[in-house]
Coordinates of C-alpha atoms in Angstrom, one line a residue:
M12 CA -18.9 -43.9 -16.4
G13 CA -17.8 -44.1 -12.8
P14 CA -16.1 -42.0 -10.2
S15 CA -12.4 -42.3 -9.4
A16 CA -10.5 -40.6 -6.7
V17 CA -10.5 -38.4 -3.6
K18 CA -8.6 -35.3 -2.4
K19 CA -8.5 -33.5 0.9
K20 CA -9.3 -30.2 2.6
F21 CA -9.1 -28.2 5.9
T22 CA -12.3 -27.7 8.1
Q23 CA -12.8 -26.5 11.6
H24 CA -11.8 -29.8 13.0
K25 CA -8.3 -31.3 13.0
V26 CA -8.8 -32.6 9.6
I27 CA -10.5 -30.2 7.3
K28 CA -11.9 -31.7 4.3
A29 CA -11.3 -34.6 2.0
I30 CA -9.9 -34.3 -1.4
I31 CA -11.3 -37.1 -3.3
L32 CA -10.2 -38.0 -6.8
F33 CA -11.7 -40.3 -9.4
S34 CA -10.4 -42.2 -12.3
L35 CA -12.4 -43.8 -15.1
F36 CA -14.2 -47.1 -14.1
P37 CA -11.9 -48.2 -11.3
L38 CA -13.2 -50.3 -8.5
T39 CA -13.8 -49.0 -5.0
A40 CA -10.7 -49.2 -2.9
C41 CA -12.1 -52.2 -1.1
G42 CA -12.2 -54.1 -4.3
G43 CA -16.0 -54.1 -4.7
G44 CA -17.4 -53.7 -8.1
G45 CA -19.3 -50.5 -9.1
S46 CA -20.3 -49.3 -5.6
N47 CA -20.0 -45.7 -4.5
D48 CA -20.1 -46.9 -0.9
S49 CA -16.8 -45.7 0.6
S50 CA -17.5 -48.0 3.6
Q51 CA -16.3 -50.7 1.3
S52 CA -13.0 -49.0 0.7
H53 CA -10.5 -51.8 1.7
I54 CA -7.3 -51.9 -0.2
G55 CA -5.6 -55.2 -1.2
A56 CA -8.3 -57.0 0.7
G57 CA -7.2 -60.3 2.2
N58 CA -9.1 -62.9 4.2
G59 CA -7.3 -62.2 7.4
S60 CA -6.5 -65.9 7.8
G61 CA -2.8 -65.7 7.7
S62 CA -1.0 -66.5 10.9
T63 CA 0.7 -63.8 12.9
T64 CA 2.7 -66.2 15.0
G65 CA 6.4 -65.6 14.8
L66 CA 6.3 -62.5 12.5
T67 CA 9.8 -61.3 12.2
W68 CA 11.2 -58.3 10.4
V69 CA 13.9 -59.1 7.9
S70 CA 15.5 -56.2 6.1
G71 CA 14.6 -56.1 2.4
T72 CA 12.1 -59.1 2.6
F73 CA 8.4 -58.3 2.3
A74 CA 5.4 -60.6 2.7
D75 CA 2.3 -60.2 0.5
H76 CA 0.3 -57.5 2.2
A77 CA -2.9 -59.3 1.4
D78 CA -1.8 -62.1 3.7
L79 CA -1.4 -59.7 6.6
K80 CA -4.6 -57.7 6.2
N81 CA -7.3 -57.6 8.9
Q82 CA -5.1 -59.2 11.5
C83 CA -5.8 -56.8 14.3
A84 CA -4.6 -56.5 17.9
A85 CA -7.8 -55.0 19.2
D86 CA -10.0 -58.1 18.4
S87 CA -7.2 -60.6 19.0
S88 CA -7.3 -61.8 15.4
G89 CA -3.7 -60.7 15.1
S90 CA -1.2 -58.4 16.7
E91 CA 0.3 -54.9 16.5
M92 CA 3.3 -56.5 14.8
A93 CA 0.9 -57.9 12.1
E94 CA -0.6 -54.5 11.6
K95 CA 2.8 -52.9 11.3
M96 CA 4.0 -55.6 8.9
W97 CA 0.9 -55.0 6.8
L98 CA 1.7 -51.3 6.6
R99 CA 5.3 -52.1 5.7
S100 CA 4.4 -54.5 2.8
F101 CA 1.5 -52.3 1.6
S102 CA 3.8 -49.3 1.4
D103 CA 6.6 -51.2 -0.3
D104 CA 4.1 -52.3 -2.9
T105 CA 2.0 -49.2 -3.6
Y106 CA 3.8 -46.1 -2.3
L107 CA 4.8 -43.8 -5.1
W108 CA 8.4 -43.4 -3.8
Y109 CA 8.6 -46.9 -2.2
D110 CA 12.4 -47.1 -2.8
E111 CA 12.9 -44.0 -0.6
I112 CA 11.3 -45.5 2.5
P113 CA 13.9 -46.5 5.1
D114 CA 13.3 -50.2 6.0
Q115 CA 13.3 -50.0 9.8
D116 CA 12.5 -52.7 12.3
P117 CA 8.9 -52.0 13.3
A118 CA 9.2 -53.5 16.8
P119 CA 10.1 -50.3 18.7
F120 CA 7.3 -48.3 17.2
S121 CA 3.6 -48.1 17.9
V122 CA 1.4 -48.8 14.9
L123 CA 0.7 -45.1 14.1
D124 CA 4.2 -44.0 14.8
Y125 CA 5.5 -46.7 12.5
F126 CA 3.2 -45.6 9.7
D127 CA 4.7 -42.1 10.1
E128 CA 8.1 -43.6 9.3
L129 CA 6.9 -45.2 6.0
K130 CA 7.5 -42.2 3.8
T131 CA 10.2 -40.4 1.9
S132 CA 12.3 -37.8 3.6
A133 CA 13.2 -36.1 0.2
L134 CA 12.6 -32.4 -0.4
T135 CA 11.1 -30.5 -3.3
P136 CA 13.3 -28.0 -5.3
S137 CA 12.2 -25.2 -2.9
G138 CA 13.2 -27.2 0.2
N139 CA 9.7 -28.3 1.3
E140 CA 9.0 -31.9 2.3
K141 CA 8.1 -33.9 -0.9
D142 CA 5.6 -35.9 1.1
R143 CA 3.7 -33.5 3.4
F144 CA 0.5 -35.5 2.9
H145 CA 1.0 -38.8 4.8
F146 CA -1.8 -39.2 7.5
S147 CA -4.3 -41.5 9.0
M148 CA -7.6 -41.3 10.9
S149 CA -10.2 -43.6 12.4
S150 CA -12.2 -45.4 9.7
E151 CA -15.5 -44.3 11.3
E152 CA -14.4 -40.7 11.1
W153 CA -13.3 -41.1 7.5
Q154 CA -16.7 -42.6 6.5
E155 CA -18.6 -39.7 8.0
L156 CA -16.3 -37.0 6.6
S157 CA -16.0 -38.4 3.1
S158 CA -19.7 -39.1 2.5
S159 CA -21.3 -36.0 4.0
G160 CA -18.7 -33.6 5.3
A161 CA -19.7 -34.3 8.8
S162 CA -17.3 -33.6 11.6
V163 CA -17.4 -32.6 15.2
G164 CA -16.7 -28.9 15.8
F165 CA -18.1 -25.4 16.4
G166 CA -18.7 -24.4 12.8
F167 CA -15.9 -21.9 12.3
N168 CA -13.0 -22.3 10.0
I169 CA -9.7 -20.6 10.9
A170 CA -6.4 -19.4 9.6
I171 CA -3.4 -19.8 11.9
E172 CA -0.4 -17.5 11.4
Q173 CA 2.6 -18.8 13.4
G174 CA 6.3 -19.3 12.9
D175 CA 9.7 -17.9 13.5
G176 CA 9.4 -14.2 14.5
I177 CA 5.6 -14.2 14.2
E178 CA 3.4 -14.0 17.2
R179 CA 0.6 -16.6 16.7
K180 CA -2.7 -15.2 15.4
I181 CA -5.9 -17.2 14.8
T182 CA -8.5 -15.6 12.6
I183 CA -11.9 -16.8 11.5
T184 CA -12.0 -17.2 7.7
Y185 CA -15.7 -18.2 7.5
S186 CA -18.4 -19.9 9.6
E187 CA -20.9 -22.5 8.5
P188 CA -24.5 -21.4 8.7
N189 CA -26.7 -22.7 11.6
T190 CA -23.8 -23.7 13.8
P191 CA -22.7 -22.7 17.3
A192 CA -20.2 -20.2 15.7
T193 CA -22.9 -18.3 13.7
E194 CA -25.3 -18.4 16.6
A195 CA -22.6 -16.6 18.7
N196 CA -22.1 -14.2 15.8
I197 CA -18.5 -15.4 15.2
I198 CA -17.9 -14.4 11.6
R199 CA -15.1 -13.8 9.1
G200 CA -12.4 -11.5 10.4
A201 CA -12.9 -12.1 14.1
V202 CA -9.7 -12.9 16.0
I203 CA -9.5 -15.5 18.7
V204 CA -7.2 -14.2 21.5
E205 CA -7.7 -16.8 24.2
I206 CA -9.1 -20.3 24.5
N207 CA -10.0 -21.9 27.8
G208 CA -7.8 -19.4 29.6
A209 CA -4.7 -19.9 27.4
S210 CA -3.4 -17.0 25.4
V211 CA -3.2 -17.7 21.6
A212 CA 0.2 -16.1 21.6
A213 CA 1.6 -18.4 24.4
N214 CA 4.1 -21.0 23.4
D215 CA 4.5 -23.2 26.5
S216 CA 3.4 -26.8 26.3
A217 CA 0.4 -26.5 28.6
S218 CA -1.0 -23.6 26.6
I219 CA -0.4 -25.3 23.3
E220 CA -2.3 -28.3 24.6
A221 CA -5.2 -26.1 25.8
L222 CA -5.4 -24.3 22.5
N223 CA -5.6 -27.5 20.5
E224 CA -8.0 -29.1 22.8
G225 CA -10.3 -26.1 22.6
L226 CA -10.0 -25.5 18.9
F227 CA -10.5 -29.2 17.9
P228 CA -13.1 -30.9 20.1
S229 CA -13.1 -34.7 19.8
E230 CA -16.8 -35.3 20.6
S231 CA -20.2 -33.6 20.6
G232 CA -21.1 -31.8 23.8
Q233 CA -17.5 -30.8 24.5
Q234 CA -17.4 -27.1 25.5
A235 CA -14.7 -24.4 25.1
T236 CA -14.6 -20.8 26.1
F237 CA -13.2 -18.3 23.7
K238 CA -12.2 -14.7 24.0
I239 CA -13.0 -13.0 20.6
Q240 CA -12.1 -9.6 19.2
D241 CA -14.5 -8.9 16.4
L242 CA -13.4 -7.2 13.2
A243 CA -13.1 -3.4 13.6
S244 CA -13.7 -3.6 17.4
L245 CA -11.4 -2.8 20.3
D246 CA -13.6 -4.8 22.7
I247 CA -13.0 -8.4 23.6
R248 CA -16.0 -10.6 24.4
E249 CA -16.2 -14.1 25.9
V250 CA -18.3 -16.9 24.5
T251 CA -18.7 -20.5 25.5
L252 CA -19.5 -22.9 22.6
T253 CA -20.7 -26.5 22.7
A254 CA -19.3 -28.8 20.0
E255 CA -21.8 -30.6 17.7
T256 CA -21.7 -32.6 14.5
I257 CA -21.3 -30.0 11.7
I258 CA -22.4 -30.7 8.2
S259 CA -20.4 -28.4 5.9
D260 CA -21.9 -26.6 2.9
P261 CA -19.3 -27.0 0.1
V262 CA -20.9 -24.4 -2.1
P263 CA -22.2 -21.7 0.3
L264 CA -22.3 -18.7 -2.1
V265 CA -23.2 -18.0 -5.7
K266 CA -24.1 -14.7 -7.3
S267 CA -24.0 -13.0 -10.7
F268 CA -23.9 -9.4 -11.8
A269 CA -23.4 -7.2 -14.8
S270 CA -20.0 -5.6 -15.4
T271 CA -18.1 -4.0 -18.3
A272 CA -16.6 -7.4 -18.9
G273 CA -20.1 -8.9 -19.4
K274 CA -22.3 -11.0 -17.0
V275 CA -20.0 -12.3 -14.2
G276 CA -20.7 -15.3 -12.0
Y277 CA -19.0 -15.8 -8.6
V278 CA -19.0 -19.1 -6.8
V279 CA -17.4 -19.9 -3.4
F280 CA -16.4 -23.6 -3.5
N281 CA -14.9 -24.9 -0.3
D282 CA -14.8 -28.6 -0.6
H283 CA -14.8 -31.4 -3.2
I284 CA -16.9 -33.7 -0.9
A285 CA -19.7 -36.0 -2.2
T286 CA -22.4 -33.5 -1.4
A287 CA -20.7 -30.9 -3.6
E288 CA -21.9 -32.9 -6.7
R289 CA -25.5 -31.8 -6.1
G290 CA -24.5 -28.3 -5.0
L291 CA -22.5 -27.6 -8.1
Y292 CA -25.1 -29.2 -10.3
D293 CA -27.7 -26.7 -9.0
V294 CA -25.3 -23.7 -9.1
F295 CA -24.3 -24.3 -12.7
N296 CA -27.8 -24.8 -13.8
Q297 CA -28.6 -21.4 -12.4
L298 CA -25.5 -19.8 -14.0
E299 CA -26.2 -21.4 -17.4
T300 CA -29.7 -20.0 -17.3
E301 CA -28.3 -16.6 -16.5
N302 CA -26.0 -16.7 -19.6
I303 CA -22.7 -16.1 -17.7
D304 CA -19.9 -14.6 -19.8
E305 CA -17.1 -14.8 -17.1
L306 CA -16.7 -16.9 -14.0
I307 CA -14.8 -16.5 -10.8
I308 CA -14.3 -19.6 -8.6
D309 CA -13.2 -18.9 -5.0
F310 CA -11.0 -21.8 -4.1
R311 CA -9.0 -20.1 -1.4
Y312 CA -10.2 -22.5 1.4
N313 CA -10.7 -25.6 -0.8
G314 CA -8.2 -28.3 0.2
G315 CA -9.5 -30.8 -2.3
G316 CA -11.7 -33.8 -2.4
Y317 CA -13.1 -36.1 -5.1
L318 CA -11.3 -35.8 -8.4
A319 CA -14.6 -36.7 -10.1
I320 CA -16.0 -33.5 -8.7
A321 CA -13.0 -31.5 -10.1
S322 CA -13.5 -33.2 -13.4
Q323 CA -17.2 -32.4 -13.5
L324 CA -16.5 -28.8 -12.5
G325 CA -14.0 -28.6 -15.4
Y326 CA -16.7 -29.7 -17.9
M327 CA -19.3 -27.4 -16.4
V328 CA -16.9 -24.5 -16.9
G329 CA -15.4 -25.4 -20.2
G330 CA -18.0 -27.6 -21.9
T331 CA -17.1 -28.2 -25.6
N332 CA -13.6 -27.0 -24.9
T333 CA -13.0 -30.1 -22.8
L334 CA -14.6 -32.8 -24.8
G335 CA -12.4 -35.7 -25.9
K336 CA -9.6 -34.5 -23.6
T337 CA -8.0 -36.1 -20.6
F338 CA -8.7 -34.4 -17.3
E339 CA -6.0 -36.3 -15.4
K340 CA -3.8 -39.3 -16.1
L341 CA -2.6 -41.2 -13.0
I342 CA 1.0 -42.3 -12.7
F343 CA 1.8 -45.0 -10.1
N344 CA 5.2 -46.3 -9.1
D345 CA 7.5 -48.1 -11.5
K346 CA 6.2 -51.5 -10.4
Y347 CA 2.9 -50.6 -12.1
P348 CA 3.5 -48.9 -15.4
S349 CA 0.2 -49.9 -16.9
V350 CA -2.0 -51.4 -14.1
N351 CA -3.6 -49.7 -11.2
P352 CA -2.1 -51.6 -8.2
I353 CA -5.2 -51.0 -6.0
T354 CA -8.0 -52.1 -8.4
G355 CA -5.9 -54.3 -10.7
R356 CA -7.4 -52.6 -13.8
T357 CA -5.6 -51.4 -16.8
L358 CA -4.8 -47.7 -16.4
S359 CA -6.9 -45.3 -18.4
P360 CA -7.1 -41.5 -18.1
T361 CA -9.8 -39.7 -16.2
P362 CA -11.9 -37.7 -18.7
F363 CA -13.9 -34.5 -18.2
Y364 CA -17.1 -36.1 -16.9
D365 CA -20.2 -34.6 -18.6
E366 CA -22.7 -36.5 -16.4
T367 CA -23.2 -36.9 -12.6
V368 CA -21.5 -40.0 -11.1
G369 CA -23.7 -40.3 -8.0
L370 CA -21.1 -40.0 -5.2
N371 CA -24.0 -39.9 -2.7
D372 CA -27.2 -40.8 -4.4
V373 CA -29.2 -39.4 -1.5
Y374 CA -28.3 -36.0 -3.0
I375 CA -28.1 -36.8 -6.7
S376 CA -28.0 -40.1 -8.7
A377 CA -25.6 -41.0 -11.5
G378 CA -26.5 -40.2 -15.2
F379 CA -27.8 -36.7 -15.1
E380 CA -26.4 -34.5 -18.0
L381 CA -24.4 -31.7 -16.5
P382 CA -25.0 -28.0 -17.4
T383 CA -22.1 -26.1 -18.9
L384 CA -21.1 -22.5 -19.5
N385 CA -18.8 -23.3 -22.4
L386 CA -16.2 -20.8 -21.3
S387 CA -12.7 -20.4 -22.7
R388 CA -11.3 -19.0 -19.5
V389 CA -11.9 -19.0 -15.8
I390 CA -10.7 -16.9 -12.9
V391 CA -9.6 -18.8 -9.7
L392 CA -9.0 -17.2 -6.3
T393 CA -6.3 -19.2 -4.4
S394 CA -4.3 -19.3 -1.2
A395 CA -1.9 -21.7 0.6
G396 CA -5.0 -23.6 1.6
T397 CA -5.9 -24.3 -2.1
C398 CA -4.9 -28.0 -2.5
S399 CA -5.1 -31.2 -4.4
A400 CA -8.4 -31.5 -6.3
S401 CA -8.5 -27.7 -6.6
E402 CA -5.1 -27.7 -8.1
S403 CA -6.1 -30.7 -10.4
F404 CA -8.9 -28.5 -11.7
M405 CA -6.5 -25.7 -12.5
N406 CA -4.0 -28.1 -14.1
G407 CA -6.8 -30.0 -16.0
M408 CA -8.2 -26.8 -17.5
L409 CA -4.7 -25.6 -18.5
G410 CA -4.2 -29.0 -20.2
A411 CA -7.5 -28.5 -22.1
N412 CA -6.3 -25.1 -23.3
V413 CA -8.9 -23.3 -21.2
E414 CA -7.2 -20.1 -19.9
V415 CA -6.8 -19.9 -16.2
I416 CA -6.3 -16.6 -14.5
Q417 CA -5.0 -17.0 -10.9
I418 CA -5.7 -14.3 -8.3
G419 CA -4.2 -14.7 -4.8
S420 CA -1.2 -16.6 -3.6
T421 CA 0.7 -19.8 -4.2
T422 CA -1.3 -23.0 -3.8
C423 CA -0.2 -25.8 -1.5
G424 CA 1.4 -28.0 -4.2
K425 CA -0.3 -31.4 -4.2
P426 CA -0.1 -33.2 -7.6
Y427 CA -0.3 -36.5 -5.7
G428 CA -3.0 -38.8 -4.4
F429 CA -4.0 -42.1 -2.9
Y430 CA -6.7 -44.6 -2.1
A431 CA -8.1 -44.8 1.4
A432 CA -6.7 -48.0 2.9
D433 CA -8.7 -49.5 5.8
N434 CA -7.1 -51.9 8.2
C435 CA -8.1 -52.7 11.8
E436 CA -10.5 -49.7 12.1
T437 CA -7.9 -47.2 10.9
T438 CA -7.8 -45.6 7.5
Y439 CA -4.4 -44.8 6.1
F440 CA -3.5 -42.4 3.3
T441 CA -0.2 -42.8 1.7
V442 CA 0.8 -41.2 -1.6
Q443 CA 0.4 -43.7 -4.4
F444 CA 0.2 -41.7 -7.6
K445 CA 0.8 -38.4 -9.3
G446 CA -1.5 -36.8 -11.8
E447 CA -0.8 -35.3 -15.2
N448 CA -3.0 -33.2 -17.5
N449 CA -3.9 -33.6 -21.1
L450 CA -0.5 -32.1 -22.1
G451 CA 1.4 -34.4 -19.8
F452 CA 2.2 -31.8 -17.1
G453 CA 1.9 -32.5 -13.4
D454 CA 5.1 -31.2 -11.7
Y455 CA 3.7 -28.6 -9.3
A456 CA 4.9 -29.9 -6.0
D457 CA 5.6 -26.3 -4.9
G458 CA 2.2 -25.1 -6.0
F459 CA 0.9 -22.8 -8.7
S460 CA 1.8 -19.1 -8.4
P461 CA 0.1 -16.1 -9.9
S462 CA 2.4 -13.9 -12.0
E463 CA 1.9 -10.9 -14.2
T464 CA 4.7 -12.2 -16.4
P465 CA 4.7 -16.0 -16.2
M466 CA 8.0 -17.7 -17.1
L467 CA 7.7 -21.1 -15.5
D468 CA 5.2 -23.9 -16.0
T469 CA 4.0 -23.4 -12.4
E470 CA 3.4 -19.7 -12.9
I471 CA 0.0 -18.8 -14.1
Q472 CA -1.1 -15.5 -15.5
G473 CA -2.7 -13.4 -12.8
C474 CA -2.2 -11.2 -9.8
P475 CA -0.5 -11.9 -6.4
V476 CA -2.6 -10.6 -3.6
T477 CA -3.2 -11.4 0.0
D478 CA -6.4 -12.8 1.6
D479 CA -8.4 -9.9 2.8
L480 CA -10.0 -11.0 6.1
T481 CA -11.5 -7.6 6.7
K482 CA -14.3 -8.1 4.2
A483 CA -16.9 -10.7 3.6
L484 CA -16.4 -13.2 0.8
G485 CA -18.1 -11.8 -2.3
D486 CA -17.9 -8.2 -1.1
P487 CA -17.0 -6.0 -4.1
Q488 CA -14.3 -4.4 -1.9
E489 CA -12.7 -7.6 -0.7
G490 CA -9.1 -7.8 -1.9
M491 CA -9.1 -10.9 -4.1
F492 CA -12.6 -10.4 -5.5
S493 CA -11.9 -6.7 -6.4
T494 CA -8.6 -7.7 -8.0
A495 CA -10.3 -10.3 -10.1
M496 CA -12.9 -7.8 -11.3
H497 CA -10.2 -5.3 -12.1
Y498 CA -8.4 -7.9 -14.2
L499 CA -11.6 -8.9 -16.0
E500 CA -12.5 -5.3 -16.8
N501 CA -9.0 -4.0 -17.6
G502 CA -7.0 -7.0 -18.7
Q503 CA -4.3 -6.4 -16.2
C504 CA -3.6 -6.4 -12.4
P505 CA -4.3 -3.2 -10.4
T506 CA -1.1 -1.3 -9.5
M507 CA -1.4 -2.0 -5.7
T508 CA -1.3 -5.8 -5.2
T509 CA 1.0 -7.6 -2.8
A510 CA 2.1 -11.2 -2.6
E511 CA 1.3 -13.2 0.5
T512 CA 4.4 -13.4 2.7
K513 CA 3.1 -14.6 6.1
T514 CA 3.6 -18.1 7.4
Y515 CA 0.1 -19.1 6.8
T516 CA -1.7 -22.4 7.4
V517 CA -5.4 -23.2 7.3
N518 CA -7.0 -25.0 10.3
T519 CA -3.7 -26.8 11.2
K520 CA -2.9 -27.9 14.7
V521 CA -1.2 -25.3 16.8
E522 CA 2.5 -26.1 17.3
Q523 CA 5.3 -24.7 19.3
G524 CA 7.6 -22.6 17.1
F525 CA 7.2 -23.0 13.3
A526 CA 3.9 -24.4 12.0
V527 CA 4.1 -28.2 11.4
Q528 CA 1.0 -30.1 10.3
D529 CA -0.1 -32.9 12.6
K530 CA 0.0 -36.0 10.4
R531 CA -3.0 -37.5 12.2
A532 CA -4.9 -34.2 12.4
R533 CA -8.1 -33.4 10.6
S534 CA -6.3 -30.5 9.0
Q535 CA -4.0 -32.8 7.2
F536 CA -6.9 -34.4 5.4
S537 CA -7.3 -31.2 3.4
A538 CA -4.4 -31.5 1.0
N539 CA -4.9 -35.0 -0.3
R540 CA -6.5 -36.9 -3.1
I541 CA -7.8 -40.3 -2.2
L542 CA -9.0 -42.7 -4.9
T543 CA -12.2 -44.4 -4.0
R544 CA -13.2 -46.2 -7.2

């Protein structure tokens, strides 16, 4: 048994978290055999010995990307043109929609700007970009983020409301414990009104730059001054925070309690990163001991991560209901109907893992039998920030005929994933596959939506309700939590629930006008699945 893939998520920094997926027994993206070390994640590894002299773009003609790999401008082993030509060939070979990439001369572009061009411009049925998940980051940052959830920041996570006709608003959704944010008592529901002298509502270029620089520090020790209006307070206070390396807690809250529906467990799950494997293992051992009858998983801020984690979570929830069933089948482009183009292995479905896979054996090794609640249904709390691996969990459970009740708002819509591709100290993420569940369904590019009367495959039985930032997560009066409990106890939605209608993004870069995710921002990391084995 081995891990298989990665997804992504939003944190306090410009990328939020990684959505990492797994398939059965694939190699690491670097071509190494059997290692969980994501530092080895090189795709299509070549020896870097090919000459870069006289590289010329010819429309429709593509060199083997293995011959162009590791020819880098920075160390004089190659050139920017070689890096761009590698990106071009690699994309033509492995991109899910390779035949929708415009074949442009790379010469006028920088390397990163050229990468941004190597994607489809097609739209989903609702008019969203089909590929909203194309991004890159430094390889060093990726290694830290994917293995331990480490990123530079202040420890708070935010929701940004912005767009046509909406005055920008930045609200704290939660803060990591033992961080500058919690030390300054910046908690859920607080509103940031000013950053480094720039009003959050301002829309001029200088203010936008100041807001992003303050919200998303690039290195430890960087300071920013915030004016904060705490929940239920008219006063505005000023605090200066110093950025540091933040280690996120992917499973920060678990509790159980008696109700008329039986013993109910509640788990806040914020990130499918490697450290979540141990966190979930411990949490479900606790819940199994407590004989849980019903389970609520709070996914509202979970942008994704390792598919292996989502698969394990599926087994820990459904147990015997999932055995022998496919969690997710990966579909690559039509050049590779039966072979994984990254690993070279014959395609085989990802099962529901019933053992640990040891994503980070500092926390937990491979081979431990997983606990399970053997439930036939699960309640999930969702928002627009619920992406990728979180959606794969929902789709996988539906495919296994485990009932899913959705409380909240429409998820982000990410049935796609990719392997992390390292080249010249940059890691690239370009969509390479889509996932389908045990019933062959995977068409949810516009997300899953809760509905009291589902009629479409992407509508799930449940209740539309907004994120209630006025109450703590797990508070019995918090909107999504109380709605979930009402549904469990009454079998229907409460009469007063409202669908989320605001332009809402989680930890995205602040933009002028309508919210547009920065393709190279940490926030973009949160909606992607990245294969690592």
